[in-house]
Amino acid sequence: MRLYTQSMLQDYLDCPRRFQLRYVQNLNWPAPRSTPIIAQEEHEEAGARFHRLVQQYYLGLPQTAIERLASTPDLLRWWKNFLESPYRPPHPFPGARRFTEALLSFPVHAEARLVARFDLVQMDSDGHVLIVDWKTSRKRPHPFSLLQRMQTRLYRFLLVAAGQSWRNGEAIVPSQVEMLYWFAEYPQDPIRFSYSQEEYQRDSEWFPRLIQEIENATVFPATDEERLCRYCAYRSYCARGVRAGSWEEMDEETEAASVFDVNFEQVAEIAF
Ligand code: SF4
């Protein structure tokens, strides 16, 4: 059984060669993605810890106990932003069912499944389904670019295609689904996306076609967009530069879309 996550599909769409090096040849992180490495790694680690704090909050641990774990200035600021944000789903919330750090998958065919790990899914008693994704990137991406990302497309699609198992078998219709990206540095400015029957129909046809294309591929060309190589760990395999791009100069799309999700999704990834 092969599992496909949004990171894998995004890699394939961004650069088929990156997909080949990472998932077909299993070459993992041969070079730093950006410099300085320590600042980037510390930020990633803080992002992972913030996700754990929020998960503990929704599991019902006391706020004071969680706050004691917010041990760095970034974490403490994000945690306070989280508590004060009007866009944070309140807890407890009678009538809502919640799933945190939960995996959902859907078979594309007998040998392949789409899979996603959700930060938070809230099912309200009125049928509304809210997907929340916490982002700790320093910059806020443009909504249009986020709408194009595989995460936005796959998460909404998976919820409709397979989420009935989280609602006692009751089907979820696309218009009930909303996805909210909440930014720890921009707590008053989340980005929200609805979903429609037309988009679901489009995705129902598009994802199986994409998987088929990947599984039939015999050549994996390098991207023509060389800007993507600046922050790619495989530069040395492609003669696309030796030096990593500057973390300080990383644009919002690159950072918000790739830096943190990779770590959280690796649990679900397997070799191709
Ligand atoms: S360095 Fe560029 S061409 Fe090579 S895998 Fe990375 S993105 Fe693709």
XYZ file of N, CA and C and ligand atoms in Angstrom:
824
model
N 0.847 -1.198 0.000
C 0.000 0.000 0.000
C 0.886 1.254 0.000
N 0.626 2.149 -0.911
C 1.376 3.403 -0.949
C 0.494 4.530 -0.413
N 1.099 5.379 0.413
C 0.373 6.514 0.990
C 0.869 7.801 0.355
N -0.051 8.672 0.033
C 0.301 9.965 -0.552
C -0.202 11.080 0.359
N 0.729 11.896 0.843
C 0.365 13.053 1.669
C 0.383 14.309 0.806
N -0.107 15.386 1.387
C -0.084 16.644 0.643
C 1.344 17.084 0.346
N 2.289 16.816 1.256
C 3.684 17.197 1.012
C 4.253 16.460 -0.189
N 3.910 15.169 -0.290
C 4.409 14.378 -1.417
C 3.847 14.914 -2.731
N 2.543 15.175 -2.744
C 1.919 15.658 -3.968
C 2.444 17.048 -4.322
N 2.635 17.880 -3.294
C 3.176 19.215 -3.556
C 4.586 19.119 -4.128
N 5.383 18.220 -3.566
C 6.733 18.027 -4.101
C 6.671 17.631 -5.572
N 5.782 16.701 -5.894
C 5.685 16.247 -7.278
C 5.278 17.386 -8.201
N 4.317 18.189 -7.774
C 3.859 19.286 -8.620
C 4.905 20.387 -8.729
N 5.611 20.649 -7.621
C 6.653 21.694 -7.658
C 7.825 21.249 -8.517
N 8.248 20.003 -8.301
C 9.424 19.507 -9.015
C 9.407 17.971 -8.993
N 9.084 17.327 -10.122
C 9.059 15.861 -10.146
C 10.390 15.241 -9.716
N 11.497 15.939 -10.032
C 12.802 15.384 -9.633
C 12.946 15.345 -8.108
N 12.436 16.369 -7.449
C 12.498 16.353 -5.982
C 11.695 15.161 -5.436
N 10.532 14.931 -6.040
C 9.730 13.781 -5.631
C 10.530 12.490 -5.820
N 11.191 12.372 -6.961
C 11.969 11.160 -7.238
C 13.094 10.975 -6.214
N 13.845 12.070 -5.955
C 14.979 11.948 -5.035
C 14.506 11.609 -3.619
N 13.408 12.220 -3.247
C 12.963 12.053 -1.857
C 12.195 10.759 -1.627
N 11.270 10.426 -2.543
C 10.364 9.307 -2.262
C 10.669 8.048 -3.064
N 11.293 8.206 -4.226
C 11.618 7.015 -5.011
C 13.003 6.514 -4.610
N 13.952 7.467 -4.499
C 15.316 7.065 -4.119
C 15.570 7.171 -2.619
N 14.617 7.717 -1.898
C 14.725 7.791 -0.435
C 15.928 8.554 0.084
N 16.313 9.610 -0.611
C 17.413 10.444 -0.133
C 16.808 11.524 0.755
N 17.144 11.511 2.012
C 16.479 12.398 2.964
C 17.399 13.510 3.446
N 17.024 14.745 3.143
C 17.701 15.947 3.637
C 19.226 15.901 3.509
N 19.769 15.817 2.306
C 21.226 15.783 2.161
C 21.906 17.116 2.421
N 21.151 18.230 2.424
C 21.768 19.550 2.629
C 20.771 20.428 3.360
N 21.283 21.475 4.038
C 20.335 22.389 4.698
C 19.477 23.100 3.660
N 18.205 23.358 4.048
C 17.313 24.058 3.126
C 17.572 25.558 3.145
N 18.014 26.073 4.282
C 18.286 27.505 4.360
C 19.315 27.739 5.445
N 19.900 28.934 5.438
C 20.839 29.322 6.477
C 20.356 30.622 7.126
N 20.699 30.875 8.403
C 21.454 30.002 9.292
C 20.629 28.788 9.733
N 21.290 27.640 9.764
C 20.589 26.387 10.050
C 19.989 26.392 11.449
N 20.760 26.924 12.430
C 20.293 26.821 13.815
C 19.007 27.640 14.011
N 18.985 28.854 13.463
C 17.777 29.684 13.621
C 16.573 28.988 13.005
N 16.774 28.406 11.852
C 15.670 27.717 11.186
C 15.215 26.517 12.012
N 16.189 25.734 12.501
C 15.823 24.538 13.268
C 15.134 24.898 14.579
N 15.602 25.966 15.214
C 14.962 26.381 16.469
C 13.522 26.806 16.216
N 13.322 27.502 15.118
C 11.960 27.941 14.788
C 11.073 26.730 14.486
N 11.597 25.763 13.794
C 10.820 24.554 13.493
C 10.475 23.794 14.771
N 11.451 23.701 15.660
C 11.213 23.000 16.919
C 10.145 23.733 17.738
N 10.236 25.068 17.766
C 9.213 25.837 18.488
C 7.841 25.622 17.855
N 7.808 25.551 16.539
C 6.533 25.310 15.855
C 5.940 23.963 16.238
N 6.795 22.945 16.311
C 6.315 21.609 16.703
C 5.796 21.631 18.138
N 6.504 22.357 19.014
C 6.068 22.414 20.422
C 4.755 23.187 20.547
N 4.595 24.232 19.748
C 3.334 24.974 19.795
C 2.165 24.057 19.412
N 2.358 23.241 18.393
C 1.294 22.307 18.008
C 0.939 21.373 19.174
N 1.956 20.952 19.927
C 1.672 20.059 21.067
C 0.900 20.798 22.158
N 1.272 22.069 22.396
C 0.539 22.850 23.414
C -0.934 22.955 23.043
N -1.191 23.263 21.787
C -2.578 23.441 21.348
C -3.323 22.115 21.423
N -2.641 21.050 21.060
C -3.292 19.735 21.154
C -3.680 19.444 22.601
N -2.771 19.757 23.540
C -3.069 19.505 24.946
C -4.242 20.361 25.425
N -4.308 21.580 24.899
C -5.424 22.460 25.256
C -6.751 21.807 24.862
N -6.815 21.290 23.636
C -8.078 20.703 23.171
C -8.331 19.320 23.773
N -7.298 18.736 24.345
C -7.525 17.483 25.068
C -8.012 17.747 26.488
N -7.997 19.030 26.890
C -8.589 19.393 28.173
C -7.610 19.612 29.309
N -6.297 19.683 29.026
C -5.343 19.963 30.098
C -5.525 21.406 30.578
N -5.296 21.677 31.870
C -5.481 23.040 32.380
C -4.535 24.032 31.695
N -5.066 25.228 31.423
C -4.264 26.246 30.734
C -2.979 26.581 31.487
N -3.082 26.647 32.821
C -1.893 27.021 33.603
C -0.790 25.980 33.437
N -1.177 24.713 33.381
C -0.176 23.652 33.214
C 0.453 23.729 31.829
N -0.364 24.041 30.825
C 0.168 24.136 29.457
C 1.099 25.330 29.349
N 0.695 26.437 29.979
C 1.494 27.665 29.850
C 2.902 27.474 30.410
N 3.019 26.636 31.422
C 4.350 26.391 31.992
C 5.280 25.749 30.967
N 4.709 25.102 29.954
C 5.527 24.440 28.929
C 5.938 25.410 27.819
N 5.350 26.604 27.836
C 5.709 27.606 26.815
C 6.982 28.308 27.262
N 8.103 27.668 27.043
C 9.337 28.043 27.724
C 10.242 28.980 26.932
N 9.836 29.402 25.748
C 10.674 30.347 24.999
C 9.823 31.579 24.683
N 10.463 32.705 24.398
C 9.687 33.928 24.094
C 8.724 33.718 22.923
N 9.163 33.028 21.877
C 8.265 32.781 20.732
C 7.050 31.979 21.166
N 7.316 30.896 21.887
C 6.221 30.018 22.309
C 5.225 30.755 23.191
N 5.759 31.537 24.125
C 4.876 32.266 25.041
C 4.022 33.277 24.272
N 4.653 33.974 23.314
C 3.895 34.949 22.517
C 2.818 34.247 21.701
N 3.152 33.151 21.053
C 2.171 32.423 20.250
C 1.026 31.913 21.123
N 1.403 31.408 22.313
C 0.394 30.855 23.212
C -0.589 31.943 23.657
N -0.055 33.119 24.001
C -0.931 34.231 24.398
C -1.782 34.669 23.216
N -1.179 34.741 22.053
C -1.954 35.095 20.852
C -3.088 34.095 20.638
N -2.782 32.836 20.851
C -3.786 31.777 20.684
C -4.945 31.982 21.659
N -4.616 32.208 22.933
C -5.673 32.337 23.946
C -6.542 33.571 23.701
N -5.926 34.633 23.156
C -6.671 35.886 22.978
C -7.353 35.990 21.614
N -7.092 35.029 20.739
C -7.626 35.150 19.383
C -9.114 34.810 19.335
N -9.927 35.669 18.720
C -11.361 35.353 18.579
C -11.601 34.226 17.579
N -10.589 33.856 16.837
C -10.762 32.821 15.806
C -10.386 31.434 16.316
N -9.922 31.375 17.574
C -9.606 30.076 18.168
C -10.916 29.376 18.527
N -11.152 28.155 18.022
C -12.371 27.448 18.455
C -12.355 27.288 19.971
N -13.394 27.751 20.664
C -13.379 27.702 22.132
C -13.427 26.274 22.657
N -12.934 26.114 23.850
C -12.958 24.794 24.486
C -13.278 24.967 25.960
N -14.216 24.249 26.543
C -15.056 23.251 25.868
C -16.137 23.927 25.029
N -16.737 23.158 24.158
C -17.766 23.692 23.265
C -18.854 22.633 23.140
N -19.920 22.743 23.951
C -20.927 21.669 23.998
C -21.514 21.384 22.620
N -21.686 20.139 22.323
C -22.308 19.746 21.065
C -21.327 19.508 19.942
N -20.070 19.925 20.130
C -19.082 19.736 19.059
C -18.253 18.488 19.328
N -17.925 17.780 18.257
C -16.965 16.675 18.364
C -15.649 17.167 17.812
N -14.566 16.822 18.506
C -13.262 17.332 18.078
C -12.283 16.191 17.841
N -11.432 16.383 16.859
C -10.355 15.441 16.584
C -9.074 16.260 16.444
N -8.041 15.903 17.193
C -6.783 16.639 17.108
C -5.683 15.694 16.653
N -4.784 16.239 15.825
C -3.660 15.454 15.288
C -4.163 14.104 14.792
N -5.239 14.150 14.059
C -5.920 12.909 13.650
C -5.653 12.599 12.178
N -5.482 11.320 11.892
C -5.210 10.863 10.522
C -6.496 10.412 9.841
N -6.588 10.756 8.575
C -7.708 10.302 7.762
C -7.150 9.880 6.412
N -7.676 8.787 5.859
C -7.164 8.359 4.559
C -8.312 7.886 3.679
N -8.032 7.824 2.399
C -9.053 7.475 1.421
C -8.383 6.686 0.291
N -8.957 5.529 -0.105
C -8.309 4.747 -1.163
C -8.542 5.357 -2.542
N -7.450 5.566 -3.253
C -7.553 6.037 -4.637
C -7.741 4.825 -5.542
N -7.026 3.754 -5.228
C -7.277 2.443 -5.835
C -6.776 1.403 -4.845
N -6.745 0.144 -5.253
C -6.471 -0.931 -4.297
C -5.103 -0.810 -3.635
N -4.156 -0.124 -4.283
C -2.777 -0.087 -3.774
C -2.347 1.291 -3.273
N -3.214 2.273 -3.337
C -2.777 3.634 -2.979
C -3.869 4.382 -2.225
N -3.439 5.126 -1.217
C -4.383 5.925 -0.437
C -3.864 7.349 -0.304
N -4.791 8.302 -0.302
C -4.482 9.671 0.094
C -4.595 9.729 1.613
N -3.671 10.447 2.244
C -3.714 10.490 3.711
C -3.361 11.902 4.185
N -3.975 12.303 5.280
C -3.669 13.626 5.850
C -3.742 13.549 7.361
N -2.919 14.380 7.961
C -2.957 14.505 9.418
C -3.499 15.899 9.738
N -4.620 15.936 10.412
C -5.314 17.202 10.689
C -4.912 17.725 12.065
N -4.580 19.022 12.124
C -4.307 19.624 13.437
C -5.561 19.573 14.300
N -6.668 20.038 13.740
C -7.938 20.043 14.479
C -9.097 19.969 13.495
N -10.042 19.092 13.778
C -11.307 19.070 13.028
C -12.423 19.160 14.047
N -13.306 20.106 13.836
C -14.443 20.284 14.740
C -15.735 20.044 13.966
N -16.538 19.135 14.498
C -17.832 18.840 13.884
C -18.916 19.417 14.785
N -19.582 20.453 14.299
C -20.627 21.107 15.093
C -21.943 20.362 14.957
N -22.821 20.592 15.931
C -24.103 19.875 15.917
C -24.997 20.326 14.757
N -24.732 21.521 14.189
C -25.559 21.981 13.061
C -25.041 21.465 11.714
N -24.017 20.591 11.739
C -23.501 20.001 10.505
C -22.240 20.659 9.983
N -21.945 21.883 10.457
C -20.743 22.593 9.999
C -19.491 21.814 10.424
N -18.542 21.696 9.506
C -17.285 20.996 9.801
C -16.135 21.984 9.593
N -15.362 22.207 10.640
C -14.266 23.174 10.576
C -12.927 22.443 10.669
N -12.101 22.670 9.649
C -10.721 22.156 9.675
C -9.842 23.325 10.086
N -9.024 23.138 11.129
C -8.120 24.214 11.552
C -6.688 23.743 11.392
N -5.880 24.596 10.806
C -4.452 24.299 10.675
C -3.670 25.438 11.302
N -2.829 25.104 12.291
C -2.053 26.129 12.998
C -0.758 26.371 12.238
N -0.444 27.620 11.978
C 0.791 27.961 11.273
C 1.640 28.879 12.143
N 2.898 28.544 12.260
C 3.800 29.373 13.070
C 4.847 30.065 12.199
N 4.578 30.171 10.929
C 5.514 30.854 10.035
C 5.614 32.329 10.402
N 6.744 32.927 10.071
C 6.952 34.337 10.422
C 6.129 35.255 9.537
N 5.810 34.771 8.333
C 5.075 35.610 7.396
C 3.742 34.956 7.057
N 2.792 35.789 6.684
C 1.465 35.278 6.321
C 1.400 35.168 4.802
N 1.083 33.988 4.261
C 1.047 33.860 2.802
C -0.171 34.546 2.220
N -0.147 34.747 0.923
C -1.300 35.335 0.240
C -2.403 34.269 0.135
N -3.656 34.650 0.386
C -4.732 33.645 0.330
C -4.794 32.904 -0.998
N -4.555 33.601 -2.092
C -4.654 32.928 -3.387
C -3.625 31.812 -3.495
N -2.413 32.093 -3.029
C -1.383 31.053 -3.121
C -1.712 29.886 -2.183
N -2.303 30.189 -1.032
C -2.673 29.109 -0.104
C -3.800 28.252 -0.677
N -4.693 28.883 -1.404
C -5.798 28.142 -2.015
C -5.289 27.133 -3.043
N -4.175 27.464 -3.688
C -3.620 26.551 -4.700
C -2.844 25.391 -4.077
N -2.495 25.529 -2.808
C -1.626 24.505 -2.199
C -2.353 23.182 -2.044
N -1.570 22.114 -2.127
C -2.135 20.776 -1.991
C -2.817 20.582 -0.647
N -2.278 21.201 0.380
C -2.890 21.016 1.700
C -4.347 21.472 1.681
N -4.602 22.640 1.098
C -5.967 23.170 1.080
C -6.884 22.262 0.269
N -6.406 21.807 -0.867
C -7.258 20.957 -1.708
C -7.468 19.580 -1.082
N -6.367 18.969 -0.620
C -6.476 17.590 -0.130
C -7.284 17.507 1.165
N -7.063 18.435 2.080
C -7.734 18.326 3.379
C -9.252 18.441 3.240
N -9.687 19.392 2.416
C -11.136 19.545 2.251
C -11.715 18.335 1.522
N -10.991 17.872 0.508
C -11.474 16.705 -0.239
C -11.577 15.475 0.677
N -10.521 15.234 1.451
C -10.509 14.035 2.310
C -11.637 14.060 3.334
N -11.900 15.243 3.881
C -12.965 15.328 4.880
C -14.303 14.882 4.300
N -14.571 15.301 3.062
C -15.843 14.928 2.442
C -15.812 13.455 2.027
N -14.690 13.017 1.465
C -14.612 11.657 0.929
C -14.594 10.603 2.035
N -13.980 10.917 3.180
C -13.779 9.878 4.199
C -14.187 10.296 5.603
N -14.627 11.537 5.780
C -14.884 12.041 7.130
C -16.136 11.509 7.794
N -16.963 10.776 7.044
C -18.193 10.262 7.670
C -17.885 9.294 8.807
N -16.691 8.697 8.753
C -16.323 7.784 9.841
C -16.159 8.550 11.157
N -15.968 9.858 11.080
C -15.851 10.676 12.289
C -17.202 11.248 12.708
N -18.247 10.935 11.923
C -19.561 11.482 12.245
C -20.598 10.364 12.251
N -20.213 9.264 12.842
C -21.127 8.121 12.996
C -21.754 7.690 11.670
N -20.994 7.776 10.596
C -21.475 7.304 9.309
C -22.293 8.321 8.528
N -22.560 9.479 9.131
C -23.349 10.498 8.420
C -22.463 11.219 7.396
N -22.910 11.247 6.148
C -22.100 11.844 5.077
C -21.892 13.338 5.312
N -20.719 13.829 4.870
C -20.422 15.268 4.930
C -20.576 15.817 3.517
N -21.331 16.895 3.378
C -21.461 17.496 2.051
C -20.478 18.671 1.964
N -19.956 18.931 0.770
C -18.892 19.938 0.639
C -19.244 21.293 1.238
N -20.497 21.724 1.073
C -20.848 23.063 1.569
C -20.806 23.153 3.094
N -20.698 22.030 3.778
C -20.589 22.048 5.251
C -19.148 22.277 5.709
N -18.205 22.183 4.770
C -16.784 22.186 5.153
C -16.187 23.584 5.035
N -15.430 23.942 6.061
C -14.666 25.191 6.036
C -13.261 24.883 6.544
N -12.262 25.474 5.899
C -10.874 25.298 6.364
C -10.338 26.639 6.810
N -9.731 26.645 7.984
C -9.213 27.883 8.563
C -7.727 27.714 8.872
N -6.909 28.578 8.272
C -5.489 28.650 8.639
C -5.347 29.752 9.672
N -4.827 29.369 10.824
C -4.634 30.347 11.899
C -3.129 30.567 12.078
N -2.732 31.844 12.080
C -1.305 32.181 12.114
C -0.928 32.723 13.485
N 0.020 32.055 14.109
C 0.407 32.439 15.470
C 0.952 33.854 15.531
N 1.557 34.326 14.437
C 2.082 35.700 14.420
C 1.019 36.702 13.960
N -0.091 36.214 13.445
C -1.164 37.091 12.938
C -2.512 36.584 13.458
N -2.681 36.581 14.781
C -3.849 35.909 15.365
C -5.186 36.546 15.007
N -5.150 37.801 14.524
C -6.405 38.459 14.139
C -6.680 38.331 12.646
N -5.829 37.608 11.960
C -5.921 37.625 10.502
C -5.806 36.215 9.905
N -6.747 35.345 10.244
C -6.678 33.989 9.681
C -7.100 34.007 8.214
N -6.904 32.905 7.545
C -7.374 32.757 6.162
C -8.350 31.588 6.144
N -9.533 31.809 5.556
C -10.582 30.787 5.568
C -10.964 30.434 4.139
N -11.280 29.164 3.957
C -11.760 28.700 2.660
C -12.998 27.841 2.864
N -13.994 28.093 2.035
C -15.169 27.216 2.024
C -14.901 26.090 1.012
N -15.886 25.276 0.747
C -15.751 24.187 -0.226
C -17.103 24.044 -0.913
N -17.093 23.547 -2.133
C -18.352 23.446 -2.877
C -18.443 22.089 -3.561
N -19.645 21.756 -3.995
C -19.855 20.507 -4.722
C -19.009 20.484 -5.995
N -18.913 21.642 -6.670
C -18.135 21.724 -7.911
C -16.665 21.447 -7.632
N -16.132 22.035 -6.550
C -14.727 21.796 -6.214
C -14.504 20.331 -5.829
N -15.464 19.776 -5.096
C -15.325 18.370 -4.695
C -15.336 17.456 -5.925
N -16.238 17.750 -6.857
C -16.310 16.955 -8.080
C -14.987 17.042 -8.849
N -14.477 18.259 -8.952
C -13.197 18.481 -9.635
C -12.083 17.677 -8.941
N -12.029 17.755 -7.612
C -10.973 17.058 -6.874
C -11.137 15.541 -6.950
N -12.392 15.072 -6.978
C -12.645 13.619 -7.047
C -12.068 13.019 -8.322
N -12.042 13.820 -9.369
C -11.484 13.330 -10.634
C -9.984 13.611 -10.705
N -9.566 14.734 -10.134
C -8.182 15.190 -10.294
C -7.192 14.365 -9.459
N -7.520 14.057 -8.219
C -6.554 13.329 -7.375
C -6.237 11.936 -7.935
N -7.239 11.133 -8.312
C -6.887 9.820 -8.891
C -6.051 9.947 -10.165
N -6.354 10.985 -10.979
C -5.560 11.180 -12.203
C -4.115 11.508 -11.859
N -3.939 12.359 -10.856
C -2.575 12.738 -10.457
C -1.812 11.524 -9.929
N -2.461 10.724 -9.094
C -1.792 9.531 -8.547
C -1.412 8.575 -9.682
N -2.331 8.417 -10.620
C -2.038 7.540 -11.757
C -0.835 8.048 -12.533
N -0.792 9.363 -12.732
C 0.342 9.959 -13.457
C 1.654 9.685 -12.714
N 1.635 9.846 -11.402
C 2.851 9.609 -10.622
C 3.255 8.135 -10.720
N 2.289 7.252 -10.602
C 2.617 5.820 -10.574
C 3.083 5.316 -11.941
N 2.672 6.009 -12.998
C 3.105 5.606 -14.341
C 4.402 6.285 -14.767
N 4.858 7.252 -13.972
C 5.996 8.064 -14.408
C 7.275 7.227 -14.501
N 8.014 7.453 -15.558
C 9.334 6.805 -15.698
C 10.438 7.849 -15.724
N 10.083 9.087 -16.037
C 11.058 10.178 -15.943
C 10.482 11.240 -15.013
N 11.371 11.852 -14.250
C 10.968 12.868 -13.274
C 11.788 14.127 -13.549
N 11.306 14.998 -14.415
C 12.116 16.152 -14.815
C 12.310 17.157 -13.686
N 13.447 17.858 -13.754
C 13.713 18.946 -12.800
C 12.859 20.149 -13.178
N 12.436 20.875 -12.172
C 11.609 22.055 -12.423
C 12.362 23.111 -13.220
N 11.612 23.858 -14.027
C 12.195 25.011 -14.726
C 12.248 26.231 -13.811
N 11.506 26.174 -12.708
C 11.446 27.326 -11.796
C 12.615 27.259 -10.822
N 13.714 27.821 -11.217
C 14.928 27.662 -10.403
C 14.840 28.355 -9.044
N 13.882 29.263 -8.872
C 13.717 29.888 -7.545
C 13.381 28.823 -6.504
N 12.717 27.722 -6.941
C 12.360 26.664 -6.003
C 13.593 25.914 -5.497
N 14.688 26.005 -6.239
C 15.904 25.277 -5.864
C 16.645 25.952 -4.710
N 16.393 27.239 -4.512
C 17.143 27.977 -3.477
C 16.968 27.337 -2.100
N 15.756 26.839 -1.842
C 15.479 26.272 -0.519
C 15.249 24.764 -0.594
N 15.810 24.150 -1.595
C 15.635 22.705 -1.755
C 16.887 21.986 -1.257
N 16.676 20.936 -0.483
C 17.798 20.200 0.106
C 18.572 19.385 -0.928
N 18.075 19.286 -2.137
C 18.698 18.403 -3.128
C 19.498 19.158 -4.183
N 19.846 20.414 -3.877
C 20.553 21.232 -4.867
C 21.783 20.543 -5.433
N 22.529 19.885 -4.554
C 23.799 19.300 -5.012
C 23.576 18.156 -5.996
N 22.400 17.519 -5.965
C 22.115 16.422 -6.907
C 21.724 16.956 -8.280
N 21.429 18.238 -8.329
C 20.889 18.807 -9.565
C 21.778 19.897 -10.121
N 22.938 20.121 -9.508
C 23.803 21.232 -9.929
C 23.015 22.536 -9.967
N 22.220 22.749 -8.931
C 21.422 23.987 -8.856
C 21.911 24.863 -7.697
N 23.225 24.915 -7.518
C 23.778 25.789 -6.486
C 24.235 25.015 -5.276
N 25.238 25.572 -4.597
C 25.815 24.921 -3.420
C 25.270 25.545 -2.144
N 25.134 26.876 -2.166
C 24.723 27.575 -0.944
C 23.211 27.531 -0.763
N 22.802 27.298 0.483
C 21.364 27.336 0.799
C 20.879 28.779 0.773
N 19.601 28.979 0.459
C 19.022 30.316 0.500
C 18.961 30.832 1.927
N 18.846 32.150 2.053
C 18.799 32.761 3.377
C 17.418 32.565 4.005
N 17.415 32.102 5.234
C 16.157 31.909 5.957
C 15.457 33.259 6.155
N 16.290 34.310 6.391
C 15.726 35.645 6.608
C 14.989 36.133 5.364
N 15.481 35.735 4.188
C 14.893 36.248 2.944
C 13.828 35.327 2.367
N 13.582 34.213 3.028
C 12.612 33.244 2.503
C 11.238 33.915 2.363
N 10.614 33.743 1.212
C 9.326 34.414 1.024
C 8.235 33.671 1.799
N 7.099 34.370 1.963
C 6.045 33.841 2.834
C 5.457 32.531 2.328
N 5.321 32.394 1.014
C 4.748 31.154 0.485
C 5.661 29.970 0.782
N 6.944 30.163 0.528
C 7.890 29.071 0.739
C 7.906 28.661 2.205
N 7.956 29.659 3.080
C 8.052 29.337 4.499
C 6.760 28.731 5.042
N 5.662 29.415 4.821
C 4.401 28.966 5.419
C 3.971 27.614 4.875
N 4.271 27.362 3.624
C 3.759 26.156 3.010
C 4.633 24.941 3.243
N 5.912 25.128 3.494
C 6.759 23.944 3.491
C 7.524 23.681 4.768
N 7.967 24.714 5.441
C 8.959 24.496 6.487
C 8.458 23.608 7.615
N 7.244 23.870 8.096
C 6.812 23.135 9.280
C 6.020 21.885 8.953
N 5.251 21.947 7.874
C 4.400 20.815 7.564
C 5.196 19.544 7.373
N 6.396 19.679 6.857
C 7.212 18.504 6.575
C 7.395 17.671 7.830
N 7.757 18.319 8.913
C 8.004 17.548 10.131
C 6.766 16.830 10.627
N 5.632 17.517 10.585
C 4.438 16.922 11.146
C 3.911 15.798 10.281
N 4.215 15.869 9.007
C 3.664 14.872 8.113
C 4.552 13.662 7.959
N 5.802 13.756 8.378
C 6.688 12.633 8.132
C 6.192 11.351 8.779
N 5.424 11.469 9.846
C 4.890 10.271 10.486
C 4.027 9.468 9.537
N 3.407 10.165 8.588
C 2.480 9.478 7.701
C 3.117 9.079 6.386
N 4.347 9.498 6.197
C 4.953 9.231 4.908
C 5.683 7.886 4.914
N 5.610 7.232 3.808
C 6.365 5.996 3.662
C 7.096 6.051 2.343
N 8.033 5.154 2.194
C 8.777 5.118 0.935
C 7.842 4.781 -0.202
N 8.111 5.381 -1.337
C 7.262 5.151 -2.499
C 7.502 3.763 -3.075
S 17.292 21.429 -6.549
Fe 15.660 22.212 -7.898
S 15.629 20.750 -9.589
Fe 16.716 19.734 -7.913
S 15.164 18.611 -6.780
Fe 15.347 20.594 -5.810
S 13.772 21.863 -6.761
Fe 14.088 20.087 -8.089
